XYZ file of N, CA, C and O in Angstrom:
840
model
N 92.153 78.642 62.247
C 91.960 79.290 63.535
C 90.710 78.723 64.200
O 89.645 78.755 63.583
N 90.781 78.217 65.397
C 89.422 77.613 66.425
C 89.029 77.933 66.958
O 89.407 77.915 68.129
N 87.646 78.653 66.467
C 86.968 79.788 67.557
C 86.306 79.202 68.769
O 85.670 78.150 68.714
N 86.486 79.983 69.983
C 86.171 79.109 71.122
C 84.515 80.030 70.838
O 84.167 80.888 70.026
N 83.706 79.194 72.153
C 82.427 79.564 72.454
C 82.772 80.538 73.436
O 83.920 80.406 73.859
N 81.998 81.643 74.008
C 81.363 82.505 74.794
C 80.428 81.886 75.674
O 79.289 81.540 75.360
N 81.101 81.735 77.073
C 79.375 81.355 78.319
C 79.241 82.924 78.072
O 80.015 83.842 78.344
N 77.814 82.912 77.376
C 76.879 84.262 77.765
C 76.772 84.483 79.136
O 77.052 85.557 79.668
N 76.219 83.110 79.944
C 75.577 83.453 81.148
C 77.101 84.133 82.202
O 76.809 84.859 83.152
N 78.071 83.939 82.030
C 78.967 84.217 82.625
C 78.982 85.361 82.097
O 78.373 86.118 82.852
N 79.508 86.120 80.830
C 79.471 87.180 80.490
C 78.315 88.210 81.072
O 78.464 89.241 81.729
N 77.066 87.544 80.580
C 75.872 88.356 81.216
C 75.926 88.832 82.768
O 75.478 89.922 83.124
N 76.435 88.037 83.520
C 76.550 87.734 85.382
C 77.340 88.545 85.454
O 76.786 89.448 86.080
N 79.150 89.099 85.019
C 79.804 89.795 85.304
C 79.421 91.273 84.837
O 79.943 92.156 85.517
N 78.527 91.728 83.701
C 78.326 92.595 83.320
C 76.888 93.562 84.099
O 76.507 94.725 83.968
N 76.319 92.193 85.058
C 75.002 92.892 85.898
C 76.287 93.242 87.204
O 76.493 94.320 87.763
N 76.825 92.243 87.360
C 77.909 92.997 88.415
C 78.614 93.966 88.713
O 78.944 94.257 89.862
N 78.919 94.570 87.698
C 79.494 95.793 87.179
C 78.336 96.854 87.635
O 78.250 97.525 88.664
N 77.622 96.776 86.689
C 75.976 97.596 86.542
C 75.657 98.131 88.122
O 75.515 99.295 88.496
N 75.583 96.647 89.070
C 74.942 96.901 90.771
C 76.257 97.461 91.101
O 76.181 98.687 91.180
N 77.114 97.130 91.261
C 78.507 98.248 91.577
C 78.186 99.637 91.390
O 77.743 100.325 92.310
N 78.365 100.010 90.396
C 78.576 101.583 90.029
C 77.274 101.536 90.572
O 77.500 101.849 91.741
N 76.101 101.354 90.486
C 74.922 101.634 91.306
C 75.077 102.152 92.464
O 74.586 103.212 92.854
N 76.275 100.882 93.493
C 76.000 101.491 94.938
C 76.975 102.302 94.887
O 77.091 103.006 95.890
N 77.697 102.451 94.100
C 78.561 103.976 94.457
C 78.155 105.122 94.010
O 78.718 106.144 94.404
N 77.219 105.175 93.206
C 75.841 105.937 92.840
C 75.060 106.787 94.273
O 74.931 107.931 94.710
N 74.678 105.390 94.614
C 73.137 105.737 95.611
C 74.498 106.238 97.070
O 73.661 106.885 97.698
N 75.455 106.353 97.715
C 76.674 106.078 98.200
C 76.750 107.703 98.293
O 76.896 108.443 99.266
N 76.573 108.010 96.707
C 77.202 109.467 96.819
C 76.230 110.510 96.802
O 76.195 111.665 97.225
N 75.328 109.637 96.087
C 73.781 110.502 96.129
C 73.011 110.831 97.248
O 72.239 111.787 97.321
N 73.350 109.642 98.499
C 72.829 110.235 99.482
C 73.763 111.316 100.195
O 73.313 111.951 101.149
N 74.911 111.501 99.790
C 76.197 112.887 100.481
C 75.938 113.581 100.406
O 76.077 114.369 101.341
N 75.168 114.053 98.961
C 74.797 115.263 98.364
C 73.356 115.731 98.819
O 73.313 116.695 99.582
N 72.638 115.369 98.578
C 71.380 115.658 99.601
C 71.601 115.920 101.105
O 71.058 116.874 101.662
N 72.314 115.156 101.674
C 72.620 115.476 103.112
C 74.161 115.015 103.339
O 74.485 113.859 103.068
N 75.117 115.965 103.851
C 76.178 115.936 104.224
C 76.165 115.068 105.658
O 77.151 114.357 105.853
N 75.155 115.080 106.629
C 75.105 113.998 107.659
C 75.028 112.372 107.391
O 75.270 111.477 108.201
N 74.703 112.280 106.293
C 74.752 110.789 105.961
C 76.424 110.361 105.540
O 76.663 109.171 105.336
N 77.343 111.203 105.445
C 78.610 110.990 105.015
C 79.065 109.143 105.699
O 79.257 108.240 104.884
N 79.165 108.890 107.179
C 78.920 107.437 107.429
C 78.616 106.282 106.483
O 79.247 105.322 106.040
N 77.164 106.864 106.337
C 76.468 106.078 105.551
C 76.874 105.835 104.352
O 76.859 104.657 103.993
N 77.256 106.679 103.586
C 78.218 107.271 102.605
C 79.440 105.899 102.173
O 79.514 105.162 101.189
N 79.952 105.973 102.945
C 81.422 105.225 103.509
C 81.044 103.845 103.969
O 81.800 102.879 103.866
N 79.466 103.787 104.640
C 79.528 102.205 104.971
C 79.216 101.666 103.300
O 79.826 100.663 102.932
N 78.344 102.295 102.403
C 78.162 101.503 101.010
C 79.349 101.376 100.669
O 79.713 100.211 100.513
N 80.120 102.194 100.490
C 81.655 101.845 99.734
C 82.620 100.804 100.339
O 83.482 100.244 99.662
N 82.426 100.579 101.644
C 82.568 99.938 102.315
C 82.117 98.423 102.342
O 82.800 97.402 102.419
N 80.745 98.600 102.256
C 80.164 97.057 101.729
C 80.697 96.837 100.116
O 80.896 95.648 99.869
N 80.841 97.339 99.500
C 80.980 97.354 98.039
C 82.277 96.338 98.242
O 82.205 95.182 97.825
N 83.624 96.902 98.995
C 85.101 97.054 99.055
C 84.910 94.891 99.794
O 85.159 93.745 99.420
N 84.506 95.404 100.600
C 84.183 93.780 101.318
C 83.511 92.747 100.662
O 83.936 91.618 100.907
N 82.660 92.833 99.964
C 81.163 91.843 99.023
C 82.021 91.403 98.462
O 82.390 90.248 98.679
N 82.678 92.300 97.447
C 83.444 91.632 96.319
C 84.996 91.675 96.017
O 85.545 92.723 96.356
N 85.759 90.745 95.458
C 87.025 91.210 95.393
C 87.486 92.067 94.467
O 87.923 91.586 93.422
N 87.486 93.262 94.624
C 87.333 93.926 93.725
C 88.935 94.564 92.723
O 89.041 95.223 91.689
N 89.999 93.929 93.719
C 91.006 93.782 92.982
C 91.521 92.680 91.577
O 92.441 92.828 90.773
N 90.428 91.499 91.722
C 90.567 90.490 90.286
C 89.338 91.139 89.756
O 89.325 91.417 88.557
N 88.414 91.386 90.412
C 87.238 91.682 89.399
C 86.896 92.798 88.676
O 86.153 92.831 87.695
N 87.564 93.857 89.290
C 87.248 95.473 88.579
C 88.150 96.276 88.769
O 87.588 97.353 88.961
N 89.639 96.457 88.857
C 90.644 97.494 89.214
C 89.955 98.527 88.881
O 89.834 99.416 89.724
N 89.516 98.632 87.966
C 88.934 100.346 87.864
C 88.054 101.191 88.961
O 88.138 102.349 89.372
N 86.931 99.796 89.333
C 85.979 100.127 90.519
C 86.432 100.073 91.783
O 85.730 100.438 92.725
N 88.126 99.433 91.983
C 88.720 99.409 93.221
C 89.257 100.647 93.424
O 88.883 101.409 94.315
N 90.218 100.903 92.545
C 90.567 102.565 92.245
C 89.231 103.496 93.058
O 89.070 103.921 94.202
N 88.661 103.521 92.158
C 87.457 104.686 92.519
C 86.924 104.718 93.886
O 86.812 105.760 94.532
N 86.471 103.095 94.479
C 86.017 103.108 95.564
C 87.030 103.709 96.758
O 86.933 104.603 97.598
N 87.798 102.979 96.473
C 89.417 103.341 97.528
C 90.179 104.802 97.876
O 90.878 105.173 98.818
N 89.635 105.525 96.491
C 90.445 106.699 96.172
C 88.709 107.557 96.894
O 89.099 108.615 97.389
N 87.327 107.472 97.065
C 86.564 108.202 97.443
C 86.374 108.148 99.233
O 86.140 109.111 99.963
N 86.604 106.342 99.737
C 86.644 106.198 101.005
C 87.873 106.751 101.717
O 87.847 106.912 102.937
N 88.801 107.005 101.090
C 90.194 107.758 101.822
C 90.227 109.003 101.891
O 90.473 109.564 102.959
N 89.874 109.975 100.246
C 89.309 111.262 100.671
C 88.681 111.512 101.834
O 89.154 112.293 102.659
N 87.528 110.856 102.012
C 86.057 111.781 103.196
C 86.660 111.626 104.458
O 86.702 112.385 105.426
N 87.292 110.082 104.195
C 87.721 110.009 105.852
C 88.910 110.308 106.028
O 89.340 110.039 107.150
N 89.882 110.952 105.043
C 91.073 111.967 105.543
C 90.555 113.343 105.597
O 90.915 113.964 106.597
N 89.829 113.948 104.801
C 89.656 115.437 105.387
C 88.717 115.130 106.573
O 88.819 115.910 107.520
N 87.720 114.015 106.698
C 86.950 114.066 107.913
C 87.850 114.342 108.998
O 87.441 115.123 109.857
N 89.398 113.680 109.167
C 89.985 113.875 110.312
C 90.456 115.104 110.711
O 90.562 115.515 111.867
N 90.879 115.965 109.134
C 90.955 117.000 108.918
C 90.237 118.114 109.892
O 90.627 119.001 110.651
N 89.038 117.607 109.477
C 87.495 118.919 109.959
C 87.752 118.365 111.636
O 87.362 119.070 112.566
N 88.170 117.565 111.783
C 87.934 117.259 113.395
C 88.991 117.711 114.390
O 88.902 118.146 115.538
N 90.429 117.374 113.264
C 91.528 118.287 114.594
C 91.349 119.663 114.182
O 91.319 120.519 115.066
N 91.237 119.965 113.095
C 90.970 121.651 113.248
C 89.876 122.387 114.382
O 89.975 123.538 114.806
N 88.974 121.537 114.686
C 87.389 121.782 115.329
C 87.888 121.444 117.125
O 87.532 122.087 118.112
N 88.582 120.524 117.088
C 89.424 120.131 118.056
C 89.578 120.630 119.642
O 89.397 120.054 120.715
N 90.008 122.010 119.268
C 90.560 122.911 120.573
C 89.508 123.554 120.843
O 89.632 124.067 121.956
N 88.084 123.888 120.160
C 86.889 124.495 120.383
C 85.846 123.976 120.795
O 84.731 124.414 121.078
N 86.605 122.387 120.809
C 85.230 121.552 120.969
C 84.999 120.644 122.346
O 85.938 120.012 122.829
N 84.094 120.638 122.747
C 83.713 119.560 124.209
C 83.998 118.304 124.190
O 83.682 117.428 123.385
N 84.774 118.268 125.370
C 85.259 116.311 125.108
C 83.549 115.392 125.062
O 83.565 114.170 124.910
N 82.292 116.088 125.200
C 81.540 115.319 124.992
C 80.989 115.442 123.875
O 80.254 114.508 123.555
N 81.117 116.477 123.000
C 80.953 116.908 122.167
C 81.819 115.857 120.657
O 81.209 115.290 119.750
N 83.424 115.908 120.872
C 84.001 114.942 120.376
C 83.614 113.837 120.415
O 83.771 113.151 119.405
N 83.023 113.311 121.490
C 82.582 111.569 121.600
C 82.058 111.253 121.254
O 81.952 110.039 121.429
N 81.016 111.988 120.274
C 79.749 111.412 119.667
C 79.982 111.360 118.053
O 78.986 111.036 117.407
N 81.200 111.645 117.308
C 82.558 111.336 116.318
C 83.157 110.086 116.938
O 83.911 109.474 116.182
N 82.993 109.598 118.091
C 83.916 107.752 118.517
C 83.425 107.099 117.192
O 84.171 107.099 116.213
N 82.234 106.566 117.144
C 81.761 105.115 116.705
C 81.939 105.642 115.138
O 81.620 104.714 114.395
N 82.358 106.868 114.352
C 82.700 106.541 113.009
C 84.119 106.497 113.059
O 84.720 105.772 112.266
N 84.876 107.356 114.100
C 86.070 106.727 114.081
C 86.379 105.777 114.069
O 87.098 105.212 113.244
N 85.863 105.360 115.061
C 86.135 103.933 115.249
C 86.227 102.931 113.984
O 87.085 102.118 113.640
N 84.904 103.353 113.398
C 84.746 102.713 111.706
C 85.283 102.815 110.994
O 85.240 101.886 110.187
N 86.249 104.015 110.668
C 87.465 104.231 110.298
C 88.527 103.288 110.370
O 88.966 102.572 109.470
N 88.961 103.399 111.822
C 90.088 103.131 112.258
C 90.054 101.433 111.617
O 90.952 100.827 111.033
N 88.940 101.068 111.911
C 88.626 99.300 110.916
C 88.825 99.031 109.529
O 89.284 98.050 108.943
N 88.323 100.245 109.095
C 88.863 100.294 107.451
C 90.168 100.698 107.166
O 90.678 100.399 106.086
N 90.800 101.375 108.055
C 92.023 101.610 107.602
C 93.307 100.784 107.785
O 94.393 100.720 107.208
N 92.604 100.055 109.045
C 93.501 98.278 109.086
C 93.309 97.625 107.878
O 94.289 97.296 107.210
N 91.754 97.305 107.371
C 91.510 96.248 106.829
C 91.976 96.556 105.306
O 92.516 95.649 104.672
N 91.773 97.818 104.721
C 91.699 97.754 103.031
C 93.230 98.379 102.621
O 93.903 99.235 103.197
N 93.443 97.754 101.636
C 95.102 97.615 100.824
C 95.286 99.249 100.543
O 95.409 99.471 99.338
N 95.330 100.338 101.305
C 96.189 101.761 101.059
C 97.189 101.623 101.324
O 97.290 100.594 101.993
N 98.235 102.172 101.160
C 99.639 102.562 101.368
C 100.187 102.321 102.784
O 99.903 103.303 103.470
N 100.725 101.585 103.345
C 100.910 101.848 104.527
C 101.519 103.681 105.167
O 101.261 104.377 106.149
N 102.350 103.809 104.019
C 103.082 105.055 104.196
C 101.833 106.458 104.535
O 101.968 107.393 105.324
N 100.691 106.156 103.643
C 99.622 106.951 103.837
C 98.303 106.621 105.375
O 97.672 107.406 106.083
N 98.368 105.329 105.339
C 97.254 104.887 106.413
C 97.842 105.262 107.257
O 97.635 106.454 107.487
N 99.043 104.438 108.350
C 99.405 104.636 109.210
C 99.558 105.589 110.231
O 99.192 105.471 111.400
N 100.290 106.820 109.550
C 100.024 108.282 110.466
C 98.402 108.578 110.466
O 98.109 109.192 111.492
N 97.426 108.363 109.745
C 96.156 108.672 109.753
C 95.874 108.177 111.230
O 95.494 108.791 112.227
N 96.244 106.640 110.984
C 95.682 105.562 111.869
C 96.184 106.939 113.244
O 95.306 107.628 113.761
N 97.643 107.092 113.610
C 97.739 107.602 114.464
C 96.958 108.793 114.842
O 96.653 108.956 116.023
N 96.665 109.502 114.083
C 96.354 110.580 114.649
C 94.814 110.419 114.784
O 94.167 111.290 115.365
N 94.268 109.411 114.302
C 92.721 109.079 115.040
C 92.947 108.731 116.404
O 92.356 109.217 117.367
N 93.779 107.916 116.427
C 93.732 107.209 117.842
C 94.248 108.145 118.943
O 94.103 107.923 120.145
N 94.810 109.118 118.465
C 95.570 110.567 119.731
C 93.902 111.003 119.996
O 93.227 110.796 121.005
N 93.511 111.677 118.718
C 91.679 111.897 118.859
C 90.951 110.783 120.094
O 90.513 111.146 121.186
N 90.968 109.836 119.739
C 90.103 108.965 120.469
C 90.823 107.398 120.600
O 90.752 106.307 120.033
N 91.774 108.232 122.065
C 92.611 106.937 122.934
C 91.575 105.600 123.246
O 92.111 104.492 123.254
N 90.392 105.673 123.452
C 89.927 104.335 123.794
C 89.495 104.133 123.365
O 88.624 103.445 123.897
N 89.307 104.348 121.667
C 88.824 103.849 120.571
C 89.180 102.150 120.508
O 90.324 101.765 120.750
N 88.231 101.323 120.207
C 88.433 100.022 119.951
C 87.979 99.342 118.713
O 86.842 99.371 118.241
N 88.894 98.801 118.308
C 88.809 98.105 116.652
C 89.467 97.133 116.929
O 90.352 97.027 117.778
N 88.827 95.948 115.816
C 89.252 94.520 115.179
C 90.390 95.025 114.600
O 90.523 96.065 113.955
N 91.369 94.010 114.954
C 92.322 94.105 113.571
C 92.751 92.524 113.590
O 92.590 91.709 114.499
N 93.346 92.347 112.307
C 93.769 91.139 111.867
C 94.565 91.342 110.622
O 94.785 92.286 109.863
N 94.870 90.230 110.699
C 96.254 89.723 109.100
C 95.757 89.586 108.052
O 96.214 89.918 106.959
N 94.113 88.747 108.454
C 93.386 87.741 107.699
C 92.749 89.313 106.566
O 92.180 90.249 107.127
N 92.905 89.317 105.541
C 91.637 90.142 104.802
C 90.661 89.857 105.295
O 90.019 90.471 106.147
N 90.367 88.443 104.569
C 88.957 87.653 104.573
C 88.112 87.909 105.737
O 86.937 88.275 105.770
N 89.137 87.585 106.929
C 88.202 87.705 108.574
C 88.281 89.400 108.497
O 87.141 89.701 108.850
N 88.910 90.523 108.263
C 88.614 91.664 108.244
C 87.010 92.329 107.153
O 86.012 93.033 107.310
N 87.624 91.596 106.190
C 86.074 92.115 105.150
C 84.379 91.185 106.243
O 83.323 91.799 106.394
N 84.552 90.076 106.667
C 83.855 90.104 107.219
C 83.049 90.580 108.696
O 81.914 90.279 109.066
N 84.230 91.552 109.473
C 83.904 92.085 110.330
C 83.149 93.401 110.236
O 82.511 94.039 111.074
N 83.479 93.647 108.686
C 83.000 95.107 107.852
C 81.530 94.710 107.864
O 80.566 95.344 108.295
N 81.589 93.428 107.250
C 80.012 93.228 106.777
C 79.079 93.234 107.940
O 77.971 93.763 108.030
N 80.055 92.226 109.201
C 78.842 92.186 110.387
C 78.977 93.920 110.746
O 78.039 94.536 111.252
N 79.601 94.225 110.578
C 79.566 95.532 111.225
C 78.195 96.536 111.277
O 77.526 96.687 110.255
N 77.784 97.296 112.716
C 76.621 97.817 112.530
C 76.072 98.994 111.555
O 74.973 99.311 111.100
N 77.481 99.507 111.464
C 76.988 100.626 110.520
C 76.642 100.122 108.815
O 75.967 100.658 107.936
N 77.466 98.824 108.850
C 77.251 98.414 107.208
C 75.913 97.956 107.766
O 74.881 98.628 107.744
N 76.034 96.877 108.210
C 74.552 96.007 108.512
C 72.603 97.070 108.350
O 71.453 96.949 107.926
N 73.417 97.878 108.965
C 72.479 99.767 108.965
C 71.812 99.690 107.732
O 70.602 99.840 107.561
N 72.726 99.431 106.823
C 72.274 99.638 105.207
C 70.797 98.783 104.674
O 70.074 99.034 103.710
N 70.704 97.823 105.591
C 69.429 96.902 105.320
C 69.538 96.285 103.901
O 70.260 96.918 103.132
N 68.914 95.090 103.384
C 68.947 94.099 102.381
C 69.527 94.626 101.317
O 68.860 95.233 100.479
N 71.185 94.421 101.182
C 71.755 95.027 99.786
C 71.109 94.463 98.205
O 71.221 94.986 97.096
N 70.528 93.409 98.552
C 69.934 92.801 97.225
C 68.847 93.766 96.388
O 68.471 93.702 95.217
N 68.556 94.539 97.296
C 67.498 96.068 96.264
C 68.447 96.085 95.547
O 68.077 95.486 94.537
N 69.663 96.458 95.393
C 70.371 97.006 94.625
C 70.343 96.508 92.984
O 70.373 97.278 92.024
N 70.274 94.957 92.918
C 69.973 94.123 91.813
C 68.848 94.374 91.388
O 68.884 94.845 90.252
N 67.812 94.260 91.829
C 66.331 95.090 91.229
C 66.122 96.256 91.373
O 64.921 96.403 91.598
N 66.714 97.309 91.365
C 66.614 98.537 91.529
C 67.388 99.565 90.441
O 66.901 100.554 89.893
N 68.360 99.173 90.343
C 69.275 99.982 89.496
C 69.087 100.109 87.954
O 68.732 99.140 87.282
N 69.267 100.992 87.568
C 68.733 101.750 85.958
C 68.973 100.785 85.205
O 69.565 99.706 85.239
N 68.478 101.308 84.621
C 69.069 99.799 83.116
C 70.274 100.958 82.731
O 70.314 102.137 83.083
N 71.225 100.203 81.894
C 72.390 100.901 81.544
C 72.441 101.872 79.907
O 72.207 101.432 78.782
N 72.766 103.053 80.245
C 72.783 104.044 79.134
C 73.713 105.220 79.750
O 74.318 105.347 80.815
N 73.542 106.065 78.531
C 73.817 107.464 79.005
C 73.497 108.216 79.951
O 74.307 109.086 80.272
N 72.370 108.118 80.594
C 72.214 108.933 81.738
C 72.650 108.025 82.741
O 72.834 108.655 83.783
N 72.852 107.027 82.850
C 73.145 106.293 83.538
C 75.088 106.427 84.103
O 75.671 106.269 85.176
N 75.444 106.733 82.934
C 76.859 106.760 82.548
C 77.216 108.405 83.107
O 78.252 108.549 83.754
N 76.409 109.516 82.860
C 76.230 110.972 82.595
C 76.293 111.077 84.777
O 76.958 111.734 85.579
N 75.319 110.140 84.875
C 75.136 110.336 86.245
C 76.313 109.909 87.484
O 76.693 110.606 88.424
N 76.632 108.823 87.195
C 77.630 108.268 87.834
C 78.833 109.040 87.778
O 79.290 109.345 88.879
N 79.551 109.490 86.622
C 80.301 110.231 86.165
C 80.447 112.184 87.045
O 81.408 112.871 87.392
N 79.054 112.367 87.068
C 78.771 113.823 87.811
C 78.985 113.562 89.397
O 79.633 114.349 90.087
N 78.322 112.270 89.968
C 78.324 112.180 91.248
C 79.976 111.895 91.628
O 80.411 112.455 92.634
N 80.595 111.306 91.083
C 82.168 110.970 91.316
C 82.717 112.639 91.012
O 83.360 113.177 91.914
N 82.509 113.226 90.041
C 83.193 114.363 89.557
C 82.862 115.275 90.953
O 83.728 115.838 91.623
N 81.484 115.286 91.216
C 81.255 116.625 92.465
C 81.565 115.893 93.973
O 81.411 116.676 94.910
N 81.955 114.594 94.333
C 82.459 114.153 95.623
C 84.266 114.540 95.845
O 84.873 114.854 96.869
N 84.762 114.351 94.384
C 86.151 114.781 94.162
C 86.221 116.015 94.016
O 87.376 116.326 94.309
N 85.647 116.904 93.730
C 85.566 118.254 93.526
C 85.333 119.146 94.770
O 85.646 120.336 94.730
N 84.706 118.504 96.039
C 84.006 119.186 97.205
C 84.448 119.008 98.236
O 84.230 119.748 99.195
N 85.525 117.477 98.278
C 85.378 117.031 99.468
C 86.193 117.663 100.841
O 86.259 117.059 101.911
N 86.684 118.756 100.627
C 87.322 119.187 102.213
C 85.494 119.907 102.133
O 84.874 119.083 102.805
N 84.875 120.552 101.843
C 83.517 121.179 102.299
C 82.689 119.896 102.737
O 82.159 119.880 103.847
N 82.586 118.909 101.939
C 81.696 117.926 102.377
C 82.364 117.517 103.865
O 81.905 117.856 104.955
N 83.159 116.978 103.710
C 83.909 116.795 105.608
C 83.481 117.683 106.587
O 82.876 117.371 107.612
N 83.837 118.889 106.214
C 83.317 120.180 107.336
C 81.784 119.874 107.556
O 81.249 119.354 108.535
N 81.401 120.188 106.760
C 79.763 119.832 106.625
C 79.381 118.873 107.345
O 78.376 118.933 108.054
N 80.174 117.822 107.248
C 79.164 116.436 107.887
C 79.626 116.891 109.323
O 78.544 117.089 109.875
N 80.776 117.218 110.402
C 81.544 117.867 111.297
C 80.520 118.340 111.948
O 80.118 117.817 112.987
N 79.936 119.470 111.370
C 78.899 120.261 111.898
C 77.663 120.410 111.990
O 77.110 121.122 112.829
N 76.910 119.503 110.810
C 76.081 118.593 111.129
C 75.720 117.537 112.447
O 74.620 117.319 112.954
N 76.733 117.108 112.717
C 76.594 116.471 113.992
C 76.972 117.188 114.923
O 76.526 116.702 115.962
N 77.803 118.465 115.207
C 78.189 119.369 115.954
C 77.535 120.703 115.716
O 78.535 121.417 115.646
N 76.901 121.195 115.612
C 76.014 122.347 115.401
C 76.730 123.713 115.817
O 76.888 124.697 115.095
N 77.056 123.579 116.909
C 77.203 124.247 117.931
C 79.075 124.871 117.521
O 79.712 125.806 118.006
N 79.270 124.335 116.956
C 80.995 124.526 116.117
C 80.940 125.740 114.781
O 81.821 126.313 114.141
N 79.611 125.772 114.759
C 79.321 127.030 113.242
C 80.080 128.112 113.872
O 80.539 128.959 113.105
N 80.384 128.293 115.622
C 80.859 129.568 115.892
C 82.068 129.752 115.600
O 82.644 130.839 115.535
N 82.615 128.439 115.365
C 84.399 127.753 115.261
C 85.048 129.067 114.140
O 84.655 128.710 113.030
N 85.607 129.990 114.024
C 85.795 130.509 112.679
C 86.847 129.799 111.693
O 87.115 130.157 110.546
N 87.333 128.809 112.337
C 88.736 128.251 111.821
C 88.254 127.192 110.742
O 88.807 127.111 109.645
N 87.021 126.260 111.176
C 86.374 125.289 110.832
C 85.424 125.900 109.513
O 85.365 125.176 108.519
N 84.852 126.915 109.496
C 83.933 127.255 108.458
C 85.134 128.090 107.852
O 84.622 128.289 106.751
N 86.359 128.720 107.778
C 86.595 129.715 107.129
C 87.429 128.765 105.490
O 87.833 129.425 104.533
């Protein structure tokens, strides 16, 4: 039997890759939880995450997770918004455009179901008729419209992430694990929350808080 060699350095490279991943879906969810207004922000890391890398040859597991947390927030988000809907000021709604809008880009660009995106897609765009988004065929030219995009771009020098993130253990593992468990566990409240956060004035809504 001919044992092959191991590139460490390759091994080592895919395994820090992994590591800064679950990181930014870490720091992603960690900032939700502290503040339900950062939800955006929220969605642009998972977002940069979904675009940076291909994360369908490189990590199905981390594509899963990312895919299955960015579709939650921003389906009940639409949720919290037609319910809030009939109570709310068309100027009031407009200031919800530019994450729709961010939406409506991710939901062209990343591999969900058509059967599931599509009516979404519609019923953003009934919300907000002059909503304007890129779309294309191309992935490639779509993941990079994500990246120029302002709300990702917002995020400032993703490379902290490589010098920043824990060294890998149990709490490390303990943590990641809790922050995924309580974003899946919360998320029609987290939606409302972020809703009214930027809408204040909707706490009177009884339909929306009940």
């Amino acid at each position: 039997c001919e044992l092959t060699s191991l590139d460490s350095a390759k091994l080592s490279a895919q395994y820090n890759m992994v590591l800064v991943q679950a990181y930014i879906v870490d720091e992603a969810l960690q900032a939700l939880q502290v503040d339900r207004s950062d939800l955006v922000k929220a969605i642009s890391l998972l977002a940069y995450l979904w675009a940076r890398w291909n994360l369908e040859d490189d990590d199905k597991f981390r594509q899963n997770e990312v895919l299955l947390t960015m579709s939650t927030l921003i389906y009940n988000t639409a949720n919290a918004l037609e319910r809030s809907k009939r109570t709310m000021p068309d100027e009031t709604l407009a200031i919800f455009q530019p994450a729709c809008e961010y939406f409506l880009l991710l939901l062209h660009a990343v591999e969900w179901p058509k059967t599931w995106k599509l009516p979404l897609i519609g019923r953003l765009q009934t919300m907000f008729p002059k909503a304007s988004v890129v779309t294309s065929t191309a992935v490639s030219e779509m993941k990079e419209v994500i990246l120029k995009h302002p709300f990702t771009q917002a995020l400032g020098r993703m490379e902290r992430f490589e010098t920043e993130r824990p060294e890998p253990g149990q709490e490390f593992f303990d943590r990641h694990r809790k922050l995924y468990g309580w974003v899946m566990g919360n998320d029609e409240a987290i939606a409302k929350e972020f809703v009214l956060s930027q809408a204040p004035d909707l706490y009177a809504a009884v339909e929306l808080v009940s």
